[in-house]
PDB file of C-alpha atoms in Angstrom:
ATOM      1  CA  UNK A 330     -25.995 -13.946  -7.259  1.00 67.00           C
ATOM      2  CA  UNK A 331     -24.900 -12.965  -3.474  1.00 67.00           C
ATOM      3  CA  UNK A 332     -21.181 -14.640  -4.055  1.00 63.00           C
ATOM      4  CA  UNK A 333     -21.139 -12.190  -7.275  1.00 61.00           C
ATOM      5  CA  UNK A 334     -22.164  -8.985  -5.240  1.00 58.00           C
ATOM      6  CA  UNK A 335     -20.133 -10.138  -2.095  1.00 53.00           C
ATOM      7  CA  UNK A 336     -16.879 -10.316  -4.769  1.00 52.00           C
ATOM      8  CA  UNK A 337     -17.885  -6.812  -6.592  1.00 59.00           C
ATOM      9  CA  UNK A 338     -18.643  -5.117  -3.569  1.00 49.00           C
ATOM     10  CA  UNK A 339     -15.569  -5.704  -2.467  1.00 55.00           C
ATOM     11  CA  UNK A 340     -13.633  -5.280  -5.616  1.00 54.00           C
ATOM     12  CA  UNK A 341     -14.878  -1.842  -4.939  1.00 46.00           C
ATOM     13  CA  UNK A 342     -14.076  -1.518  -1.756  1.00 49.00           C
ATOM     14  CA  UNK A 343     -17.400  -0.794  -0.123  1.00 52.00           C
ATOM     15  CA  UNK A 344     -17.167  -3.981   1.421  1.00 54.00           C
ATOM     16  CA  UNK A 345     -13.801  -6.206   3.417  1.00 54.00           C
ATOM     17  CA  UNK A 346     -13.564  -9.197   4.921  1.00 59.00           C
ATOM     18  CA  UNK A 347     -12.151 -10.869   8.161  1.00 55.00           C
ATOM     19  CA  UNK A 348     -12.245 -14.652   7.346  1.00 56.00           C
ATOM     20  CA  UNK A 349     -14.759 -16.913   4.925  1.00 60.00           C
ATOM     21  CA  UNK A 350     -17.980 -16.102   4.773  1.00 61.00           C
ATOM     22  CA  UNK A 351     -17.184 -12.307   7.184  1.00 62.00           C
ATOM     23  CA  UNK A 352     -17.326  -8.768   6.122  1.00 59.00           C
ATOM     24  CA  UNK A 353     -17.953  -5.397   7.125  1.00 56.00           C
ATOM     25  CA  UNK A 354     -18.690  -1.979   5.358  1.00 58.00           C
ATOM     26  CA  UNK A 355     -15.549  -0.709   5.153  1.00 53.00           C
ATOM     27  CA  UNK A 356     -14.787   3.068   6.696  1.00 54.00           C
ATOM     28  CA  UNK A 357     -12.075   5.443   5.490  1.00 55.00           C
ATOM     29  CA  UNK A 358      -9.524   4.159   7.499  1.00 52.00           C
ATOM     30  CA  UNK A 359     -10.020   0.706   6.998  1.00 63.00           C
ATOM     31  CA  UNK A 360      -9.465   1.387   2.945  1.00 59.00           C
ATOM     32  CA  UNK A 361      -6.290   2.208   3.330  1.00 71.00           C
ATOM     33  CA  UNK A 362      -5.124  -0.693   4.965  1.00 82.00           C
ATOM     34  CA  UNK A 363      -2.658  -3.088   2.262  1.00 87.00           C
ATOM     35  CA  UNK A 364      -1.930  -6.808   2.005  1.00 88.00           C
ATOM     36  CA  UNK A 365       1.007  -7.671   3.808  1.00 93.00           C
ATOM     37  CA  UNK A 366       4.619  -7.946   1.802  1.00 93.00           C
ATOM     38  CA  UNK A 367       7.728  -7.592   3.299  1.00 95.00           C
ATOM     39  CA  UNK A 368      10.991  -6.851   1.333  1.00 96.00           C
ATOM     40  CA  UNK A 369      13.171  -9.744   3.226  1.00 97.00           C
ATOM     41  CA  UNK A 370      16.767  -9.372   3.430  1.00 97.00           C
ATOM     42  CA  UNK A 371      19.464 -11.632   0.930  1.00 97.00           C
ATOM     43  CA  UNK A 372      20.451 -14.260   3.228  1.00 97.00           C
ATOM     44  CA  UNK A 373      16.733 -14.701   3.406  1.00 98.00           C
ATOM     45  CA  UNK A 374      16.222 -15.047  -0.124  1.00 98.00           C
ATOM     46  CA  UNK A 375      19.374 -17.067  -0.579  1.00 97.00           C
ATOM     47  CA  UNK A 376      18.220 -19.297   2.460  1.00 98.00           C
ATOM     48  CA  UNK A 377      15.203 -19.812   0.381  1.00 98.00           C
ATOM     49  CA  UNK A 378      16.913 -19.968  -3.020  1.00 98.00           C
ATOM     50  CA  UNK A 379      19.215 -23.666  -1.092  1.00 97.00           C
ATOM     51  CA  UNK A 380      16.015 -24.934   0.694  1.00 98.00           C
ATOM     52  CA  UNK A 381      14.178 -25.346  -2.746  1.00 97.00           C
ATOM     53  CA  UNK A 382      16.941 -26.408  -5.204  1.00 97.00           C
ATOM     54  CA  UNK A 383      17.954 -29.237  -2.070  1.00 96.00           C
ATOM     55  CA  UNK A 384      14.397 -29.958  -1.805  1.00 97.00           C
ATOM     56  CA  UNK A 385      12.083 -29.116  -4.569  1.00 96.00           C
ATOM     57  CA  UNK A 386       8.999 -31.095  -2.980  1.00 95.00           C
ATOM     58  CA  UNK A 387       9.404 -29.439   0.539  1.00 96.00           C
ATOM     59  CA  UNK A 388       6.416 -28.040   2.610  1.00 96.00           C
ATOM     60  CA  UNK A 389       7.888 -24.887   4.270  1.00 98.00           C
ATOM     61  CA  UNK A 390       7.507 -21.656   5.458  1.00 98.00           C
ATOM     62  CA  UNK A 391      10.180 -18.837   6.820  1.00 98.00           C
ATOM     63  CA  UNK A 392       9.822 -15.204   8.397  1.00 97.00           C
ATOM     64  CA  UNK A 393      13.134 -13.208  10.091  1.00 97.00           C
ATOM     65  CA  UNK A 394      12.804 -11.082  13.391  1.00 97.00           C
ATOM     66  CA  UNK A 395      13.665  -7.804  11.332  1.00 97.00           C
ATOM     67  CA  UNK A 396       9.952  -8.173  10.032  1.00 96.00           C
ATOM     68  CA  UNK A 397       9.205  -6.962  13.336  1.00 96.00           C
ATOM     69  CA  UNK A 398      11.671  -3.458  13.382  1.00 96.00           C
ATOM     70  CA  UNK A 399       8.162  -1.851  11.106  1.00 94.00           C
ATOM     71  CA  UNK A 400       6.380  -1.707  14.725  1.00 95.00           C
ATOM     72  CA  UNK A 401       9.078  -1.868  17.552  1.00 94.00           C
ATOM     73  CA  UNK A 402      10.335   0.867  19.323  1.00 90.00           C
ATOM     74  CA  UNK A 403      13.877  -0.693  20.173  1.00 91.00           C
ATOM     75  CA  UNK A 404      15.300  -1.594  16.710  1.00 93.00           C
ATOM     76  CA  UNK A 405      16.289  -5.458  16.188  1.00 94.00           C
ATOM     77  CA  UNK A 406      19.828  -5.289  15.427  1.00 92.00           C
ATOM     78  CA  UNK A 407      20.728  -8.689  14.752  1.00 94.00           C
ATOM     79  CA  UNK A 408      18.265 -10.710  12.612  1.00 97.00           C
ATOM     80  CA  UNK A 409      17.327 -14.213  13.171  1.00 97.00           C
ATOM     81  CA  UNK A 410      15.731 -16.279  10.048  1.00 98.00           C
ATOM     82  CA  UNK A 411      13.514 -18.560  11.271  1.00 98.00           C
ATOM     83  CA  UNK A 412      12.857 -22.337   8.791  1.00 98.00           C
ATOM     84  CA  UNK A 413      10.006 -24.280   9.698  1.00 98.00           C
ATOM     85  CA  UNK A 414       9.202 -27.378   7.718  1.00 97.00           C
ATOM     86  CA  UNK A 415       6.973 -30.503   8.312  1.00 94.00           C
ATOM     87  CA  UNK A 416       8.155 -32.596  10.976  1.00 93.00           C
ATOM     88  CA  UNK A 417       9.706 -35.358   9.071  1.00 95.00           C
ATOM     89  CA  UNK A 418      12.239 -33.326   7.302  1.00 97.00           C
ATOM     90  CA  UNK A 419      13.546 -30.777  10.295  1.00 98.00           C
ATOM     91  CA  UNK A 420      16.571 -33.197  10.610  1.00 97.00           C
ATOM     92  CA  UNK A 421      17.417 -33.497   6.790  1.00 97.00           C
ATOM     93  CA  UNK A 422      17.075 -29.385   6.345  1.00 98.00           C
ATOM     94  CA  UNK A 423      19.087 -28.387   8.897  1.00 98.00           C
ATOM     95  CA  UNK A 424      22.065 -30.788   8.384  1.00 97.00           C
ATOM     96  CA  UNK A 425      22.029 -29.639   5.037  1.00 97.00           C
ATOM     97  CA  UNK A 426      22.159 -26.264   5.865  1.00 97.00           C
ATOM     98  CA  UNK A 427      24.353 -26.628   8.829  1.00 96.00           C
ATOM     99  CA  UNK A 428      27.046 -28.047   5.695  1.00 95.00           C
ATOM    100  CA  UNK A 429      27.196 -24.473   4.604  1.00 94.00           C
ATOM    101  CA  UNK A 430      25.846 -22.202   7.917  1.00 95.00           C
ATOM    102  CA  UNK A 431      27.897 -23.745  10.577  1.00 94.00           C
ATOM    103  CA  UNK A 432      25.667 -21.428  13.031  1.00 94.00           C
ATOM    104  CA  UNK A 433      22.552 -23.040  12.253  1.00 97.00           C
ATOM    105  CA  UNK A 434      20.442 -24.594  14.681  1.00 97.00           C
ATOM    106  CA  UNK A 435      17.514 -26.850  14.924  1.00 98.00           C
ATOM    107  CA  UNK A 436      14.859 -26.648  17.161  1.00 97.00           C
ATOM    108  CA  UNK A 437      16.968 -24.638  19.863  1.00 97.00           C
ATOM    109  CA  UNK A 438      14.871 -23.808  23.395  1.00 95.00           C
ATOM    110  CA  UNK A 439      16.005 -20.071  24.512  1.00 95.00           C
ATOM    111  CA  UNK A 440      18.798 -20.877  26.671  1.00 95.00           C
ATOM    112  CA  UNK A 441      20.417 -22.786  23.914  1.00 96.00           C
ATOM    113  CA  UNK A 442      20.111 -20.599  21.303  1.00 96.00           C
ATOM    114  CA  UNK A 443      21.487 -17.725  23.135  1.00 95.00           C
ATOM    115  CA  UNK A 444      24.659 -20.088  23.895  1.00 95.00           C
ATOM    116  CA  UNK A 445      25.479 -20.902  19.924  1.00 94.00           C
ATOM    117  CA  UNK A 446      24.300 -17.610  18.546  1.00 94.00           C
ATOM    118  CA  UNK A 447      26.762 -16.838  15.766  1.00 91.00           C
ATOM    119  CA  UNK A 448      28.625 -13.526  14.469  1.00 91.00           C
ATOM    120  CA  UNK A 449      26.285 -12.799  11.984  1.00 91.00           C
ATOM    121  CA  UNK A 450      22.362 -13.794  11.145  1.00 95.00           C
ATOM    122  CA  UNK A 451      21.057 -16.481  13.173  1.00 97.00           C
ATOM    123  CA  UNK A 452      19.343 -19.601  11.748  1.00 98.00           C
ATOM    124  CA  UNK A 453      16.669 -21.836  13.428  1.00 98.00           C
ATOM    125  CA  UNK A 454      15.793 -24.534  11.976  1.00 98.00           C
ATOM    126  CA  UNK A 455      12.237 -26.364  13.872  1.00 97.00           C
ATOM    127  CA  UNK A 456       8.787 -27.881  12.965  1.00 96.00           C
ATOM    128  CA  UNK A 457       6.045 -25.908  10.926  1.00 96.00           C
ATOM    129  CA  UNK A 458       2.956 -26.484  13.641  1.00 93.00           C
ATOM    130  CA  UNK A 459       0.262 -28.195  11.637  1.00 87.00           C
ATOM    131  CA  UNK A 460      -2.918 -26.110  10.075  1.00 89.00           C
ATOM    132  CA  UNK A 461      -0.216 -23.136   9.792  1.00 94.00           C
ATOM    133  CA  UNK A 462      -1.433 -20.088   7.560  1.00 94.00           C
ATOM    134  CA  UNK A 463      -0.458 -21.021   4.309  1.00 93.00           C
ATOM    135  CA  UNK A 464       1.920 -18.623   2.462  1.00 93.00           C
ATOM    136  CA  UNK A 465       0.390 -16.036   0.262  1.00 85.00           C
ATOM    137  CA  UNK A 466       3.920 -15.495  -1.622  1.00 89.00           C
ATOM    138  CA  UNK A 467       6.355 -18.131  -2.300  1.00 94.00           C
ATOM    139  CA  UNK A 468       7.373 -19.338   1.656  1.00 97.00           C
ATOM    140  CA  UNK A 469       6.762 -16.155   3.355  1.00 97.00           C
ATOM    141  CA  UNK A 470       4.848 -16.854   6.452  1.00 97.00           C
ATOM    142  CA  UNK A 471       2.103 -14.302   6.822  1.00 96.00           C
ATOM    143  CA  UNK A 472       1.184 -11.917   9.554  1.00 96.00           C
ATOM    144  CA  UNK A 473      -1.722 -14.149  11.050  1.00 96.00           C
ATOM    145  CA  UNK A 474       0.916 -16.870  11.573  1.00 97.00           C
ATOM    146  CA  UNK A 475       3.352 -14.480  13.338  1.00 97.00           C
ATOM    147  CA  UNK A 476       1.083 -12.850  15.522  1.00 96.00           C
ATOM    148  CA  UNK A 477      -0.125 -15.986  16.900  1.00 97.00           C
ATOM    149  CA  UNK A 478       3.737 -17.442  17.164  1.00 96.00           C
ATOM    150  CA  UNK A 479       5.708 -14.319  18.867  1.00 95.00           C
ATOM    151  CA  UNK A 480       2.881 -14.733  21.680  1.00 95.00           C
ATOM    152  CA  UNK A 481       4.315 -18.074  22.786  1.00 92.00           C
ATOM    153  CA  UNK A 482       6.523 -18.915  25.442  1.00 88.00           C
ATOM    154  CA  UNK A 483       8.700 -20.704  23.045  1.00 91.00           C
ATOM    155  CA  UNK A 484      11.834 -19.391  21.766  1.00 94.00           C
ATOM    156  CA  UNK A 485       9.697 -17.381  18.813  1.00 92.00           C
ATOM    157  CA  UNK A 486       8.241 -15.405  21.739  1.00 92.00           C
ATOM    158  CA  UNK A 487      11.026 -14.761  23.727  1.00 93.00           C
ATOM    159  CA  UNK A 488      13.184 -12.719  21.432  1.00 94.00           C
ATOM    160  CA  UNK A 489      11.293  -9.372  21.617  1.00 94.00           C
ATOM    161  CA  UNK A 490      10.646  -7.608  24.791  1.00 93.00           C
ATOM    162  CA  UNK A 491       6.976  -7.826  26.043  1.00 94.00           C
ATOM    163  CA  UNK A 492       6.783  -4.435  26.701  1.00 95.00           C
ATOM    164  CA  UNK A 493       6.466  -4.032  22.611  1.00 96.00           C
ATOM    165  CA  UNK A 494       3.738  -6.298  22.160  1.00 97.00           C
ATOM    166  CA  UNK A 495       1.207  -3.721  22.133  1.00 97.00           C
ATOM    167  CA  UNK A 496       2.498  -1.309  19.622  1.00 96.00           C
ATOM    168  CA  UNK A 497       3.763  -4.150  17.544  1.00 96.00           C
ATOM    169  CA  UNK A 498       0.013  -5.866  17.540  1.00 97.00           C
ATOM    170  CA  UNK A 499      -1.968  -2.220  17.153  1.00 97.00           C
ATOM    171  CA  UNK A 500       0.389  -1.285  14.238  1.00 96.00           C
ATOM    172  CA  UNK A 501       0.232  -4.326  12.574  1.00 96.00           C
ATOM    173  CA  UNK A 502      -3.843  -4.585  12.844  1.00 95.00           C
ATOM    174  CA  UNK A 503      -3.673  -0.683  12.173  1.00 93.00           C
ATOM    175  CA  UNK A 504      -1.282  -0.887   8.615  1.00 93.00           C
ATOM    176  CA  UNK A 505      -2.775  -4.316   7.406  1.00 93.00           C
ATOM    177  CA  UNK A 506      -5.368  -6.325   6.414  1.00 89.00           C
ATOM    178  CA  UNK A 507      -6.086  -9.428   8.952  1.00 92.00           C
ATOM    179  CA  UNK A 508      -7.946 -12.816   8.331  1.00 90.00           C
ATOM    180  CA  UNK A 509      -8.696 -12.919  11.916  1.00 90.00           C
ATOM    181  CA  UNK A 510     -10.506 -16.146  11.540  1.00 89.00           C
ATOM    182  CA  UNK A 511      -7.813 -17.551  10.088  1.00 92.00           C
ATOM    183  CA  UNK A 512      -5.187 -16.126  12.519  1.00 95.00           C
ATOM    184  CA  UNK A 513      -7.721 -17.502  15.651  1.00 95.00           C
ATOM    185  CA  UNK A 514      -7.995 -20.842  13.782  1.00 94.00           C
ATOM    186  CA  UNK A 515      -4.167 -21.161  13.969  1.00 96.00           C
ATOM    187  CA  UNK A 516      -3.976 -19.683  18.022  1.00 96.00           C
ATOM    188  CA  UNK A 517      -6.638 -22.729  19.083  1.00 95.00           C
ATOM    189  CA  UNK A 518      -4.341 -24.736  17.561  1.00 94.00           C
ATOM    190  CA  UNK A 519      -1.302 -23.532  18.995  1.00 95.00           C
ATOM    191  CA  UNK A 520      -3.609 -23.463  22.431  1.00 96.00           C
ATOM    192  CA  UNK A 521      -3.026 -19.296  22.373  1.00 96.00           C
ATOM    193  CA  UNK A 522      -6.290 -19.012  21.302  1.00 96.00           C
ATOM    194  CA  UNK A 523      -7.299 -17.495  25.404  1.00 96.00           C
ATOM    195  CA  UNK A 524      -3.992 -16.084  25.462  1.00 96.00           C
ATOM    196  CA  UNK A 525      -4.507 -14.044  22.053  1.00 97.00           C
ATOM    197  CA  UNK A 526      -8.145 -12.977  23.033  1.00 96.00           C
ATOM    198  CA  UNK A 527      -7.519 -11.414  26.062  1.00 96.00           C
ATOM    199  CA  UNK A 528      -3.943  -9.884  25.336  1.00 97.00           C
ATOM    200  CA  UNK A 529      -5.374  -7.844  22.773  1.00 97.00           C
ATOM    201  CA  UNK A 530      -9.109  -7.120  24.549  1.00 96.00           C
ATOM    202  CA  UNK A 531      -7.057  -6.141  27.489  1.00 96.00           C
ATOM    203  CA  UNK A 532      -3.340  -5.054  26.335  1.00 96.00           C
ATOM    204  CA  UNK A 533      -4.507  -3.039  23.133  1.00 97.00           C
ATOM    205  CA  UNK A 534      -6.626  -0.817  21.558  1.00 95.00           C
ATOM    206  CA  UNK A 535      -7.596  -3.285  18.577  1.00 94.00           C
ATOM    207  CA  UNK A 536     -10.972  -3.317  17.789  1.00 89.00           C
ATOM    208  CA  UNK A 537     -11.434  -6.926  16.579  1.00 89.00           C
ATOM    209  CA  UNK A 538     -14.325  -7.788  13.629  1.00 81.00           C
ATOM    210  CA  UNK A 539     -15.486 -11.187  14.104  1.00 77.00           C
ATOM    211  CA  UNK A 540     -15.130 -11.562  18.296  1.00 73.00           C
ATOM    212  CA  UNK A 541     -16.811  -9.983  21.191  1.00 60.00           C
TER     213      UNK A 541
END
């Protein structure tokens, strides 16, 4: 009887919820928030479209740095699609792709992807960290996973300027709805759980749901 009135209360929106087993009443503003789909570009869909023909069986997930033009101030100009698959397939995937994309390039650290960057979309090809967000549309990462992976010091979070971060974090908690026990699951595991917690306490205006 409680999982039946948890699900219609929040069919009807009077209730929403941050993670299993979290909710909140749910104000004005908060109603209007959507699920998170992006329109990707072709190449990504055609990326997509070779991955899964190649390998029909593969576990992977993709997102392209445009996603992040919705919050920025500084518009990206020159996309990069970003191909993350489990671990024991990185090799096969990108010298497949790299057949067709001569520009593609696996598992590049900054310094080296900035030195083969090609004429026109970028491709990096690298390992999907275990316990990643799984897709909620065919291999489109979503925003819990992103979040957490444009905060590293890896190449993912080195291709936006920091001085963004906050307006690209407070829109995307402001537009969209956010597992954020999912999205903190994924940051321990990525060890940016600290690193998470206190950029937004301290760098944004996000009220969070399920931490203090």
């Amino acid at each position: 009887m409680i999982n039946w009135l948890l699900h219609s209360f929040r069919e009807k929106g009077i209730l929403s919820s941050v993670g299993a087993g979290k909710y909140y009443v749910t104000s004005a503003h908060e109603a209007t928030k959507k699920m998170y789909i992006y329109p990707h570009s072709p190449e990504f869909f055609d990326l997509e479209t070779q991955i899964t023909d190649r390998f029909p069986l593969l576990k992977f997930q993709m997102w392209e740095l445009i996603q992040m033009n919705d919050f920025v101030n500084h518009q990206i100009a020159k996309n990069v699609i970003f191909i993350e698959t489990e671990n024991m397939m990185v090799n096969s995937v990108y010298e497949d792709l790299h057949t067709r994309h001569p520009y593609a390039m696996i598992e590049p650290d900054t310094a080296l992807f900035y030195k083969l960057r090609g004429p026109d979309t970028d491709i990096v090809v690298q390992k999907l960290p275990s316990e990643a967000p799984a897709p909620l549309i065919n291999h489109s990462c979503t925003l819990e996973k992103i979040v957490v992976d444009i905060l590293s010091q890896k190449l993912t979070g080195q291709l936006i300027e920091r001085s963004e971060y906050p307006a690209i974090y407070e829109g995307i908690f402001n537009k969209f709805h956010i597992d954020e026990t999912r999205m903190f699951r994924y940051a321990r595991r990525r060890n940016l759980y600290n690193a998470l917690r206190s950029f937004i306490f301290e760098q944004t205006n996000i009220q969070l749901k399920t931490i203090q």
